[in-house]
PDB file of C-alpha atoms and ligand atoms in Angstrom:
ATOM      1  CA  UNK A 930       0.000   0.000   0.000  1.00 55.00           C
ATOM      2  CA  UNK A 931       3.047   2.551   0.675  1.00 58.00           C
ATOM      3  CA  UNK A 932       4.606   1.651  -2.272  1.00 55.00           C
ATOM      4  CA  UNK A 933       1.230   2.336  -3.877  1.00 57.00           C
ATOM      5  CA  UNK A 934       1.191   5.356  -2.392  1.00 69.00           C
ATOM      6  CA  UNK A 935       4.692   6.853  -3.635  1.00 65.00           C
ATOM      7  CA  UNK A 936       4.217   5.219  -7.153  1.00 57.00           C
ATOM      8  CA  UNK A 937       1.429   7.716  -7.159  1.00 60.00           C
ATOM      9  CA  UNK A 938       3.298  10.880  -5.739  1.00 62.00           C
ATOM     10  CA  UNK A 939       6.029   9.737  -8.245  1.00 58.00           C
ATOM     11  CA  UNK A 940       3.794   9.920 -11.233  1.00 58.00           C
ATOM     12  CA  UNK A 941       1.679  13.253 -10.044  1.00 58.00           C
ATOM     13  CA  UNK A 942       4.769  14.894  -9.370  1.00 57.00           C
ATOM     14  CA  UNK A 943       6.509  13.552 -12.984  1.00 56.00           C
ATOM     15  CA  UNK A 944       2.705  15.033 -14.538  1.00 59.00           C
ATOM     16  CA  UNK A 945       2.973  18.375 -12.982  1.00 58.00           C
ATOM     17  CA  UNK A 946       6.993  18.667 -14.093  1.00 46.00           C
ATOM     18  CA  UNK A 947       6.027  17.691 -17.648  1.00 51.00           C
ATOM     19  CA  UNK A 948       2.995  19.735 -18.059  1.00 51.00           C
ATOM     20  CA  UNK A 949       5.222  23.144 -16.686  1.00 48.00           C
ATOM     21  CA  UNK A 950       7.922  21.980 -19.005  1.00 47.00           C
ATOM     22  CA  UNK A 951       5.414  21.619 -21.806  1.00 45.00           C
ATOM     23  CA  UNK A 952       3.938  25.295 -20.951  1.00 46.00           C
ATOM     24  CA  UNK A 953       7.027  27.185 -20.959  1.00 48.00           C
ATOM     25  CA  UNK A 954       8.227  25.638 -23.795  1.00 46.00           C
ATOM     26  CA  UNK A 955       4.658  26.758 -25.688  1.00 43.00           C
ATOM     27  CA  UNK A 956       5.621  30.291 -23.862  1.00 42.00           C
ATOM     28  CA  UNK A 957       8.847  30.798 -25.735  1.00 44.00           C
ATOM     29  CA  UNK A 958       7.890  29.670 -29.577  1.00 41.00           C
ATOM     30  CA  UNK A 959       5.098  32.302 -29.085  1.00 46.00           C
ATOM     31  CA  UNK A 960       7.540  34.480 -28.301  1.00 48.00           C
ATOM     32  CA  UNK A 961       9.698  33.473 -31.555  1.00 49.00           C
ATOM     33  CA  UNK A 962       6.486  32.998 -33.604  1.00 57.00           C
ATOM     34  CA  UNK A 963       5.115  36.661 -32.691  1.00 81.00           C
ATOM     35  CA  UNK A 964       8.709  38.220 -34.405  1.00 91.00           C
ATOM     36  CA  UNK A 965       7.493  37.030 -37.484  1.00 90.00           C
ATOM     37  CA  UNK A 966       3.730  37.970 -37.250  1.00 91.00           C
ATOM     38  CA  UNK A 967       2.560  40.918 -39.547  1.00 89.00           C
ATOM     39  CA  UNK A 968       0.865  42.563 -36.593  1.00 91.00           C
ATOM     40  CA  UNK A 969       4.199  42.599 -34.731  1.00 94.00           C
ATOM     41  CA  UNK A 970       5.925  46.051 -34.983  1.00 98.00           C
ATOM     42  CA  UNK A 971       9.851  45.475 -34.904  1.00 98.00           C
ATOM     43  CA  UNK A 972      12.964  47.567 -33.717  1.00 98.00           C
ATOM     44  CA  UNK A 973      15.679  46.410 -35.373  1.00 98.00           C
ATOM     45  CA  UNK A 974      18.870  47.962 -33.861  1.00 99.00           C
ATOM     46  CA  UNK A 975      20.921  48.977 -36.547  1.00 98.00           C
ATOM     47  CA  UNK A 976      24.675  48.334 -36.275  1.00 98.00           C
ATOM     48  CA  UNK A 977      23.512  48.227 -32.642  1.00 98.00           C
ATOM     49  CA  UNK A 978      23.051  50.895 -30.686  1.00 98.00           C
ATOM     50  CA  UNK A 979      24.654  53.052 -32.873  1.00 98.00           C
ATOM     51  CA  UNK A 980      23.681  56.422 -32.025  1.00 98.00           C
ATOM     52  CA  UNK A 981      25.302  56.283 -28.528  1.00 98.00           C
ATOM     53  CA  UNK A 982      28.017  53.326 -29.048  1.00 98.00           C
ATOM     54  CA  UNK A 983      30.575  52.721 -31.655  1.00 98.00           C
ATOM     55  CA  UNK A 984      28.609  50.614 -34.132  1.00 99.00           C
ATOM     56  CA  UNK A 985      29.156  47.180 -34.564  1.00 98.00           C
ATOM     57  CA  UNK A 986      31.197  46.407 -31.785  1.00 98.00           C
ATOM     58  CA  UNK A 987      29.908  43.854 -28.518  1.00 98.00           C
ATOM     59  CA  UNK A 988      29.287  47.211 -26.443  1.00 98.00           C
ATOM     60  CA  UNK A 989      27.139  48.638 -29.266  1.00 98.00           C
ATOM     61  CA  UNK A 990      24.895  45.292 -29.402  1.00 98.00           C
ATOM     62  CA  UNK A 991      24.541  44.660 -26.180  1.00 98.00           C
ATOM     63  CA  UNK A 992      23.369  47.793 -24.938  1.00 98.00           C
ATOM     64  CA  UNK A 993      20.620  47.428 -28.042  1.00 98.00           C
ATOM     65  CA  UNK A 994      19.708  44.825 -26.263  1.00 98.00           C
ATOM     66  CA  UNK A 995      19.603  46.388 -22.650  1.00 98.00           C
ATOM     67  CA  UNK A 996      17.145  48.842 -24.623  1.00 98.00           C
ATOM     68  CA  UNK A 997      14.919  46.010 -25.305  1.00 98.00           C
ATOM     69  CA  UNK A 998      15.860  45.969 -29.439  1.00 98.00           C
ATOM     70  CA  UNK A 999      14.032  43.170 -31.208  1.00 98.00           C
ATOM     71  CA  UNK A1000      17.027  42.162 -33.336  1.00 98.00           C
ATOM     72  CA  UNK A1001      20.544  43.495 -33.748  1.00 98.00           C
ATOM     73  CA  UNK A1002      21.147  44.296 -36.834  1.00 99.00           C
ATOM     74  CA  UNK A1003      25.024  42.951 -38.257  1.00 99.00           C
ATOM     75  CA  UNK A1004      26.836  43.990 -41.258  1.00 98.00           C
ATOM     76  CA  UNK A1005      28.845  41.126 -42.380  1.00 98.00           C
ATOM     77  CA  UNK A1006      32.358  41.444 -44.464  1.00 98.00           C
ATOM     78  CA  UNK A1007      35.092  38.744 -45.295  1.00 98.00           C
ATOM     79  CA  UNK A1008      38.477  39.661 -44.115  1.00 98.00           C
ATOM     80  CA  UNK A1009      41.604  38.122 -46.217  1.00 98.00           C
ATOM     81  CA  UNK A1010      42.121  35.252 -44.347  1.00 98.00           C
ATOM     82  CA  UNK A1011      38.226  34.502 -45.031  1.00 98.00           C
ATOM     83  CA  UNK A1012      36.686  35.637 -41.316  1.00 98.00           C
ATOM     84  CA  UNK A1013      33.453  36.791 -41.248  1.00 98.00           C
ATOM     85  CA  UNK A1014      33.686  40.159 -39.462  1.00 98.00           C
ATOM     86  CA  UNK A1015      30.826  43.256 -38.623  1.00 99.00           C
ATOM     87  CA  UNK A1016      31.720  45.990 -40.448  1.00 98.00           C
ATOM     88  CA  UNK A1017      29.449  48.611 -41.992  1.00 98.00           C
ATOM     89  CA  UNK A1018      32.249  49.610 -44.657  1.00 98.00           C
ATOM     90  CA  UNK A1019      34.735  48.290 -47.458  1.00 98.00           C
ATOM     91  CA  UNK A1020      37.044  49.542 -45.852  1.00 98.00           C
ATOM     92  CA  UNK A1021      38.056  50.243 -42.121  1.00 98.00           C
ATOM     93  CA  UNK A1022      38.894  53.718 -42.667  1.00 98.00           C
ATOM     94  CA  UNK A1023      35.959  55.621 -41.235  1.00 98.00           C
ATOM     95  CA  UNK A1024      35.431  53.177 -38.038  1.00 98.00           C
ATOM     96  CA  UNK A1025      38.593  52.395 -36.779  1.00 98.00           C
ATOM     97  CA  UNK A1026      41.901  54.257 -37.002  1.00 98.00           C
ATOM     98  CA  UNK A1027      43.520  52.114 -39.737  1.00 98.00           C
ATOM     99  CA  UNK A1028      43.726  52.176 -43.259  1.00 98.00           C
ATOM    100  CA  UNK A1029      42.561  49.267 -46.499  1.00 98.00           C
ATOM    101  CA  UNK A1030      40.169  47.112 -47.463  1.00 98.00           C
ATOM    102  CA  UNK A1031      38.756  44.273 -45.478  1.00 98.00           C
ATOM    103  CA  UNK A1032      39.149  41.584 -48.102  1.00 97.00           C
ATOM    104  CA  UNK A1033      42.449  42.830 -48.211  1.00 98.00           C
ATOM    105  CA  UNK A1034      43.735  42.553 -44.595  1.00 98.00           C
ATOM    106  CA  UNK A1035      43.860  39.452 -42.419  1.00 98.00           C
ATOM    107  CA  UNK A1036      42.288  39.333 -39.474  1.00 98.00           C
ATOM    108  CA  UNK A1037      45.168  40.068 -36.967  1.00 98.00           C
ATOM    109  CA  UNK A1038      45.925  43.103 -38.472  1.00 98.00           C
ATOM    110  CA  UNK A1039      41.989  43.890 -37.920  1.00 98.00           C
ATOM    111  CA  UNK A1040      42.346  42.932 -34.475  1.00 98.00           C
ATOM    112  CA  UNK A1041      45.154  45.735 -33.659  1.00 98.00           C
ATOM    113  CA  UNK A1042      42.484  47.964 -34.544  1.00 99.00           C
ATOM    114  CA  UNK A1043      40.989  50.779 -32.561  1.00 98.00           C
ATOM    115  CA  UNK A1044      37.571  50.271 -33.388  1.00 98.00           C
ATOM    116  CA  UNK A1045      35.783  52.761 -30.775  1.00 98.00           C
ATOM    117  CA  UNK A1046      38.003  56.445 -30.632  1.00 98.00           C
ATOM    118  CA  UNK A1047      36.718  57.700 -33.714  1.00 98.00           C
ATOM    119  CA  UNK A1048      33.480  57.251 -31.986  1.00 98.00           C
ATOM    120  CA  UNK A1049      34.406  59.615 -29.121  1.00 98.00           C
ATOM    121  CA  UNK A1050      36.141  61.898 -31.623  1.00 98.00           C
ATOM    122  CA  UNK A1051      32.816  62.635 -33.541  1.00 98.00           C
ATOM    123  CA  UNK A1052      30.786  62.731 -31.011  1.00 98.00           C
ATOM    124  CA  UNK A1053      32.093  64.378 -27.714  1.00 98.00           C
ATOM    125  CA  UNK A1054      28.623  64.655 -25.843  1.00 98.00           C
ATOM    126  CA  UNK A1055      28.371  60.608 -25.989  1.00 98.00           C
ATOM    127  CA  UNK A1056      32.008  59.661 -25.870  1.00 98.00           C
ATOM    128  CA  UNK A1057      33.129  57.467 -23.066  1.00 98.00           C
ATOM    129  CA  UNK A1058      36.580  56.326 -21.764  1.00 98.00           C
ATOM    130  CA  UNK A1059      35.423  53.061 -21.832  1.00 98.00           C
ATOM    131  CA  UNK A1060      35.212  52.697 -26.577  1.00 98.00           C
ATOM    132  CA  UNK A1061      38.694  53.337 -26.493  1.00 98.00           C
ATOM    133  CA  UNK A1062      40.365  50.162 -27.857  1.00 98.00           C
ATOM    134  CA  UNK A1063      37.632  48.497 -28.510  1.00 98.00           C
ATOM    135  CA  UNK A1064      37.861  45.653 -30.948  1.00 98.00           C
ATOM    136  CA  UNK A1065      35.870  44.813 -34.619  1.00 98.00           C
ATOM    137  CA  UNK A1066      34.100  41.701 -33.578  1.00 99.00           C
ATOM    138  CA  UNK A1067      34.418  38.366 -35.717  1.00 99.00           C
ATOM    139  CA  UNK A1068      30.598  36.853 -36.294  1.00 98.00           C
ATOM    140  CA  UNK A1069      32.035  33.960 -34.404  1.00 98.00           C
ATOM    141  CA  UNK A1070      32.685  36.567 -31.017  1.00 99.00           C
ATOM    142  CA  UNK A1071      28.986  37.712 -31.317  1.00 98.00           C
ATOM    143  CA  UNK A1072      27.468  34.441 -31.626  1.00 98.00           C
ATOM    144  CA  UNK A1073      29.846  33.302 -28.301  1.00 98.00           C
ATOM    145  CA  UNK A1074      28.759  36.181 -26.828  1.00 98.00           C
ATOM    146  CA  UNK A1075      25.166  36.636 -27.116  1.00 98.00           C
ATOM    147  CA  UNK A1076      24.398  33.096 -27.883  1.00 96.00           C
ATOM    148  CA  UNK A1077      20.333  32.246 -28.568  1.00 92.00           C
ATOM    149  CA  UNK A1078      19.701  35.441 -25.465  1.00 95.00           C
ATOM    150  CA  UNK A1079      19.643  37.608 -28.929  1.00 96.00           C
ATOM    151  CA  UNK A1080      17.747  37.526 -32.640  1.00 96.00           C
ATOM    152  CA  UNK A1081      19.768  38.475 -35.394  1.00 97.00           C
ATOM    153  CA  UNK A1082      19.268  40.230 -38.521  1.00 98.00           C
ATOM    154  CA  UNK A1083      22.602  39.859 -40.415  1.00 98.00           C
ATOM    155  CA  UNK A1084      23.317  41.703 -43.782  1.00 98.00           C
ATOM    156  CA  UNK A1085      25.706  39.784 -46.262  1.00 98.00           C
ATOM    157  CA  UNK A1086      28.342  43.224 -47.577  1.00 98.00           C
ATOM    158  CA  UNK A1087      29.987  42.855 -51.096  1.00 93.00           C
ATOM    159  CA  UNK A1088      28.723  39.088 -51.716  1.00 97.00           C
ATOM    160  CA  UNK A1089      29.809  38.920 -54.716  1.00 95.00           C
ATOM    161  CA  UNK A1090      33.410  40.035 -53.631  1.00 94.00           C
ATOM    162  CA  UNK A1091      33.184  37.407 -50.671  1.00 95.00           C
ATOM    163  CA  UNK A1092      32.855  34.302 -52.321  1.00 95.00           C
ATOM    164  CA  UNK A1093      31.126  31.371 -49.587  1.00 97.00           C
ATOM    165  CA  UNK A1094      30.388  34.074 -47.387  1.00 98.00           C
ATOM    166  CA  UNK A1095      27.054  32.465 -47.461  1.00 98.00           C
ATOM    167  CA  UNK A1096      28.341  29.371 -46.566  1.00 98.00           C
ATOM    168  CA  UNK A1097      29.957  30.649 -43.840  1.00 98.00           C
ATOM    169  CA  UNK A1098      28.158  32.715 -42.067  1.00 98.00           C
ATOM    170  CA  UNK A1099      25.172  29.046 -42.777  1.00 97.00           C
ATOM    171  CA  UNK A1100      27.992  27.047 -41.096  1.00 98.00           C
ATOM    172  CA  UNK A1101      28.776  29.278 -37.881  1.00 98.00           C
ATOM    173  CA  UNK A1102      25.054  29.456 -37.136  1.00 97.00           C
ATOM    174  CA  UNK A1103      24.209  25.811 -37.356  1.00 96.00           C
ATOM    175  CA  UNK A1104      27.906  25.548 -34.934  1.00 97.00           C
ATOM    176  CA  UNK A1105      26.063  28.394 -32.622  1.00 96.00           C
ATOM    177  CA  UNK A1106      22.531  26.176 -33.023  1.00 93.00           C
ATOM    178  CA  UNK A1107      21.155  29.231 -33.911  1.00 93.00           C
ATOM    179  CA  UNK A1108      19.485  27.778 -37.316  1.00 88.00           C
ATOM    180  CA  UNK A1109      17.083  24.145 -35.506  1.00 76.00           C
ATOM    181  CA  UNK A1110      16.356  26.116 -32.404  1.00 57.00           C
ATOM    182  CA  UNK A1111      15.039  29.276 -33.962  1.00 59.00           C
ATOM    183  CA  UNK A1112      13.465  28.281 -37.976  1.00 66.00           C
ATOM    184  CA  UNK A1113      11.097  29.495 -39.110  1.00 64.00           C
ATOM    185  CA  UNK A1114      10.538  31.697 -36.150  1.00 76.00           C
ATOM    186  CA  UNK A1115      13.009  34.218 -37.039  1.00 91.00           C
ATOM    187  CA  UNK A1116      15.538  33.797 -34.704  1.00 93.00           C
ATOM    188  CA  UNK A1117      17.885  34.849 -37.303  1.00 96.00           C
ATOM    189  CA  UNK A1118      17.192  36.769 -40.244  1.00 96.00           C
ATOM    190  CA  UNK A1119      19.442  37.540 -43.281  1.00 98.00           C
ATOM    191  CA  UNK A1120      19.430  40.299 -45.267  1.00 98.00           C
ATOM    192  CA  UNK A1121      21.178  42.167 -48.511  1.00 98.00           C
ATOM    193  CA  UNK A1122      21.203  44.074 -51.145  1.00 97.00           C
ATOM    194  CA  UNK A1123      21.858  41.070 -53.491  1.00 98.00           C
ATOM    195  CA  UNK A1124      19.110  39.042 -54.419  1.00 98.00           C
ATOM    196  CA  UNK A1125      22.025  36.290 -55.404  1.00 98.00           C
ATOM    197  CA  UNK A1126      23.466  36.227 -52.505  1.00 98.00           C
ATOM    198  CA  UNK A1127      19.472  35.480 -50.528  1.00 98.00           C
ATOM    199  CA  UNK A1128      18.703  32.878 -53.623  1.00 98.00           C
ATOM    200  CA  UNK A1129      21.668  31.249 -52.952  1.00 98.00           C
ATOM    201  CA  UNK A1130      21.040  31.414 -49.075  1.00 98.00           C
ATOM    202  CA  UNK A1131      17.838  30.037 -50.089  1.00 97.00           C
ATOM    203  CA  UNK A1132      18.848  27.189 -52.121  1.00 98.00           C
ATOM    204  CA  UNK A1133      21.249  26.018 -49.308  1.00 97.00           C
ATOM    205  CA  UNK A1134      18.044  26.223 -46.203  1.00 95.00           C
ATOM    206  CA  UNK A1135      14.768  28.132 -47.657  1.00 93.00           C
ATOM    207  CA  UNK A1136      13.715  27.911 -43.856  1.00 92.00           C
ATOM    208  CA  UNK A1137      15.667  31.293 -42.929  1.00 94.00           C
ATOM    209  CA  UNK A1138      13.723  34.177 -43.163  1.00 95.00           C
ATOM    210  CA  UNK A1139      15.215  36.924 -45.964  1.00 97.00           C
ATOM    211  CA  UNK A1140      14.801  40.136 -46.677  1.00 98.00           C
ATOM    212  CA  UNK A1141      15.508  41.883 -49.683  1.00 98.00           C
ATOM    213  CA  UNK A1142      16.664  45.542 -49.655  1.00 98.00           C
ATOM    214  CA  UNK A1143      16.091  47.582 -52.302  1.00 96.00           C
ATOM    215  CA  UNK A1144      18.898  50.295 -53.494  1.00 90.00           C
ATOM    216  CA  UNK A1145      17.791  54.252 -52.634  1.00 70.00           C
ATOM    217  CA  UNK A1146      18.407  54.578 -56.177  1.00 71.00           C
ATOM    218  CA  UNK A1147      14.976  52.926 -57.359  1.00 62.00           C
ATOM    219  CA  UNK A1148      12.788  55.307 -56.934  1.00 66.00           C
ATOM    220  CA  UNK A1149       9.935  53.592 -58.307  1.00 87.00           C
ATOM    221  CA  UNK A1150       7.449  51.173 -56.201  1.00 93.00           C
ATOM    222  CA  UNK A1151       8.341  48.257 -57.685  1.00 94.00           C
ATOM    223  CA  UNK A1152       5.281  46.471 -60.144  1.00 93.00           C
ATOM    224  CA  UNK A1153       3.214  43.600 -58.684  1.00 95.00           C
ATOM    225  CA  UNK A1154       5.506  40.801 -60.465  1.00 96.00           C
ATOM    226  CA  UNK A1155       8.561  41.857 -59.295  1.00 95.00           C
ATOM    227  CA  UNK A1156       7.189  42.391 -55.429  1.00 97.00           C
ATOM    228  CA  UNK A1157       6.024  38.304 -56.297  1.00 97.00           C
ATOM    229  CA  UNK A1158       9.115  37.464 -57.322  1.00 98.00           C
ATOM    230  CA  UNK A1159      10.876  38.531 -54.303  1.00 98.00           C
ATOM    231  CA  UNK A1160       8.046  36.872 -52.490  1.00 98.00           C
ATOM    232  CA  UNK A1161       9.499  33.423 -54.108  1.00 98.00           C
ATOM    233  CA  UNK A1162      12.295  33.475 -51.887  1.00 98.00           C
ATOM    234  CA  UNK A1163      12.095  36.415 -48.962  1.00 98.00           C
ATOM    235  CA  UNK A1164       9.585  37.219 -46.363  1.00 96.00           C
ATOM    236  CA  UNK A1165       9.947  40.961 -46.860  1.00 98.00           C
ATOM    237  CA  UNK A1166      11.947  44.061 -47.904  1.00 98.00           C
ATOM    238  CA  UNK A1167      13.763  46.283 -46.381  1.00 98.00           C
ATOM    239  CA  UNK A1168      13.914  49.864 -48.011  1.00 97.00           C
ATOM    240  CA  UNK A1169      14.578  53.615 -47.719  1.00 96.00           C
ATOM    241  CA  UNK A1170      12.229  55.344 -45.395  1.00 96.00           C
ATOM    242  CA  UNK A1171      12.607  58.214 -47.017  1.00 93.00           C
ATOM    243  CA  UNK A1172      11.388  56.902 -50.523  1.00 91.00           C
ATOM    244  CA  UNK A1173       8.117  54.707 -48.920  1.00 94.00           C
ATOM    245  CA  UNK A1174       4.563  56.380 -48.479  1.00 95.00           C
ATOM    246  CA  UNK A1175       1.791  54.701 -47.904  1.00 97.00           C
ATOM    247  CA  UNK A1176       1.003  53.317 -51.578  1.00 96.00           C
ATOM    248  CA  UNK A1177       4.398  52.089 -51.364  1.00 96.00           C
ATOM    249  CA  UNK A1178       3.845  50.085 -48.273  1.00 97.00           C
ATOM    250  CA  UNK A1179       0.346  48.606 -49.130  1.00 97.00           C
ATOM    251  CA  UNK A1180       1.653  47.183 -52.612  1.00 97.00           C
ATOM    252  CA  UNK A1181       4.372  45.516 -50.806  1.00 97.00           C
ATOM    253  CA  UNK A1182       2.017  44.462 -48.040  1.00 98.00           C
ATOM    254  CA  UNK A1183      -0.142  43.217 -50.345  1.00 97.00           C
ATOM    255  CA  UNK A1184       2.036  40.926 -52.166  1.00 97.00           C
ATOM    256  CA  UNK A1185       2.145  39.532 -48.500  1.00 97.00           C
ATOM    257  CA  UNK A1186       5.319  41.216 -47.397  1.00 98.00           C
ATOM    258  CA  UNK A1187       6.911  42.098 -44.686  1.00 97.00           C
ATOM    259  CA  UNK A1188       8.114  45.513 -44.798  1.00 98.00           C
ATOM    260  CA  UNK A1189      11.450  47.357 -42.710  1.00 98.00           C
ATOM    261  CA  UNK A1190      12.052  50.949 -43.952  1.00 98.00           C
ATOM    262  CA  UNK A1191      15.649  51.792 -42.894  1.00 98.00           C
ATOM    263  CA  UNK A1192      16.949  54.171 -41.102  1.00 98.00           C
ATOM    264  CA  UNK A1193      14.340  56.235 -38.501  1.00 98.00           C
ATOM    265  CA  UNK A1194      15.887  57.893 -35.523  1.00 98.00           C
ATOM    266  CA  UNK A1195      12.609  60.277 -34.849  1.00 98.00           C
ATOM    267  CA  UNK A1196       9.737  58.957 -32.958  1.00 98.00           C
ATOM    268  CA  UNK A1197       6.907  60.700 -35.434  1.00 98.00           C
ATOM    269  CA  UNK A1198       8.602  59.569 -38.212  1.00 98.00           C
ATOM    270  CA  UNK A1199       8.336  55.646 -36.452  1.00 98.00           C
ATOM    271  CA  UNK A1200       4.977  56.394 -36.251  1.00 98.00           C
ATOM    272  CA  UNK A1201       4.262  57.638 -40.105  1.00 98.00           C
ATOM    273  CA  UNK A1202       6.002  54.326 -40.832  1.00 98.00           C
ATOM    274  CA  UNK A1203       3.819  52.003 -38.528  1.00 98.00           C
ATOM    275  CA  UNK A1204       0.483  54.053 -39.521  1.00 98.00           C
ATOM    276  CA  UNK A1205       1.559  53.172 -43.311  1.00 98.00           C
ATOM    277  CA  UNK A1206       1.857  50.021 -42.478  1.00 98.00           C
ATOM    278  CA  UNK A1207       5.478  49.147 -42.009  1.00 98.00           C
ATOM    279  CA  UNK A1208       5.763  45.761 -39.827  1.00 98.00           C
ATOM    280  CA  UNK A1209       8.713  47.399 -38.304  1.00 98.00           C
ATOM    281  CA  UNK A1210      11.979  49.994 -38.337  1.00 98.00           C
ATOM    282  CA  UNK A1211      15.602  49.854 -38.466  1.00 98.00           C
ATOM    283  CA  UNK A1212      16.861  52.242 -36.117  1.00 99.00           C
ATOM    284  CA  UNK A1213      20.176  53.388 -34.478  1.00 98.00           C
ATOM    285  CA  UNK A1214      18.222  54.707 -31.499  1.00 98.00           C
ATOM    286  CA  UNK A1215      15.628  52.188 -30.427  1.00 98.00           C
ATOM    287  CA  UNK A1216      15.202  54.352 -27.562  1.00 98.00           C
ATOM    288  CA  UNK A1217      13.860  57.353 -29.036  1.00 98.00           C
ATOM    289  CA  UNK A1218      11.215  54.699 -30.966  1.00 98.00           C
ATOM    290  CA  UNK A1219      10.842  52.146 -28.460  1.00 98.00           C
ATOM    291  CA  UNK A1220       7.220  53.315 -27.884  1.00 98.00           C
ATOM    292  CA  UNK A1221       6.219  52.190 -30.909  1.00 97.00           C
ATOM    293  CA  UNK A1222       6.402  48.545 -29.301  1.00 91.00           C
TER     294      UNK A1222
HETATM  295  O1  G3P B2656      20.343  46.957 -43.576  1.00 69.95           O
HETATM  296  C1  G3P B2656      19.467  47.996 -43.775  1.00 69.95           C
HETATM  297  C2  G3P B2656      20.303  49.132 -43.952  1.00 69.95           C
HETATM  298  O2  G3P B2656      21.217  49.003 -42.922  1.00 69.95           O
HETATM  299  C3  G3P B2656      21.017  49.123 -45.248  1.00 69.95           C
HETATM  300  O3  G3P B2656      21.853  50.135 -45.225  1.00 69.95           O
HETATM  301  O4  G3P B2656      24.111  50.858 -45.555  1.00 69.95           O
HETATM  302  O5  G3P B2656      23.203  50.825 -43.264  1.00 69.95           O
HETATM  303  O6  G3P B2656      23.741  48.701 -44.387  1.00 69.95           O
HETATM  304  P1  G3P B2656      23.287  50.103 -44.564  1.00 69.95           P
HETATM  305 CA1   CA B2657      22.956  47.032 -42.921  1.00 69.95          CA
END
């Protein structure tokens, strides 16, 4: 009868431990599922917190985070020695205090790097002690770094000059886990300029999420056919706020889009965008926005 009687605590207590693990489980892919959802209004921290940091460094993300960003947003170049590192530009000119080309300088030499004076230089009402010396980041620091605690919306730079940097960057975020756990949720989203560089993306796991940006240049809204064939292998664009208006929007929306204008700093413009029917911003100041959540 005692044994009866603790077989039976056994298996209500085993229950009870199941059906919690089962809840919060169901808790966090809403919580992935909703990034995703066209009713969901995202702030996508662009190159981090970037209008009080040093963008793309660790400091710059994580304090994008602390701000309660939905994604932070990478820019992704190859160096020499084939390392995928965040960098906005070609070269490291403007954001560090060295000189060349990424593709043309291994990653040591990236490494020496002051990555976070020029920062304080430009801006002397937001410069701290503390961006002095601070590194370029490889993808590979981020992902150790942040691990699955972020979502990331990564942008593949000069593709076509950076050839398997689509394989790459695929390979470090199945090594991170950061592709099973989070597809088709949105975990991770890629983005760029190239549509070769998505199709290809595509044709190696059509479960990530891509969106397509669209050069300033165009200054058309692009026709129903070519808004369905971007459709065929992203979820959404990502575009110019300053060229979108509301017609813009509702084509793209309508083609069953997701749409990101890029880049809105000012809280009414945030809110012209959402009203339109943007299904979220890239920003470098998610504070200034973040009541658009
Ligand atoms: O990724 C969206 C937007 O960031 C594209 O512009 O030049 O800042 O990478 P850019
Ligand atoms: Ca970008």
């Amino acid at each position: 009868m005692i044994l009866l009687k603790k077989l039976l605590i056994v298996l209500v207590v085993g229950l009870i431990c199941a059906a919690v693990y089962l809840l919060m489980d169901a808790g966090d892919n809403d919580q992935q599922s909703a990034l995703l959802d066209e009713d969901v209004f995202l702030l996508i921290a662009h190159r981090g917190a970037s209008a009080i940091a040093p963008e793309h460094t660790l400091t710059s993300y994580q304090l994008a985070m602390d701000m309660g960003a939905d994604y932070i947003e990478i820019d992704l170049q190859m160096t020499k020695d084939r390392v995928l590192v965040a960098l906005h530009d070609e070269t490291v000119d403007r954001t560090t205090d060295g000189n060349g080309t990424v593709e043309g300088m291994n990653l040591a030499d990236i490494k020496k790097l002051d990555a976070g004076s020029w920062f304080n230089a430009e801006n002397p009402d937001r410069a701290k002690d503390e961006y002095v010396g601070i590194q370029v980041p490889t993808l590979e620091e981020i992902f150790s770094a942040f691990g699955d605690s972020a979502n990331y919306y990564i942008e593949t730079k000069q593709p076509d000059q950076s050839e398997g940097m689509e394989e790459k960057l695929l390979e470090l975020l199945d090594q991170f886990e950061l592709l099973e756990a989070s597809q088709p949720e949105g975990k991770v989203m890629i983005e760029s300029f190239s549509a070769d560089s998505l199709k290809t993306i595509y044709q190696m796991d059509e479960d990530i999420p891509l969106i397509q940006l669209i050069d300033n240049m165009d200054q058309l809204i692009p026709s129903p056919e070519t808004f369905e064939l971007y459709g065929e292998y992203a979820v959404g664009i990502g575009v110019s706020a300053k060229k979108v208006d509301e017609e813009y929007i509702t084509a793209a929306r309508e083609a069953g889009l997701l749409v990101h204008p890029f880049v809105v700093d000012k809280l009414a413009e945030g809110e012209k965008m959402k009203s339109c029917g943007a299904t979220g911003i890239f920003t470098n100041d998610v504070d200034a926005v973040s009541s658009l959540k």
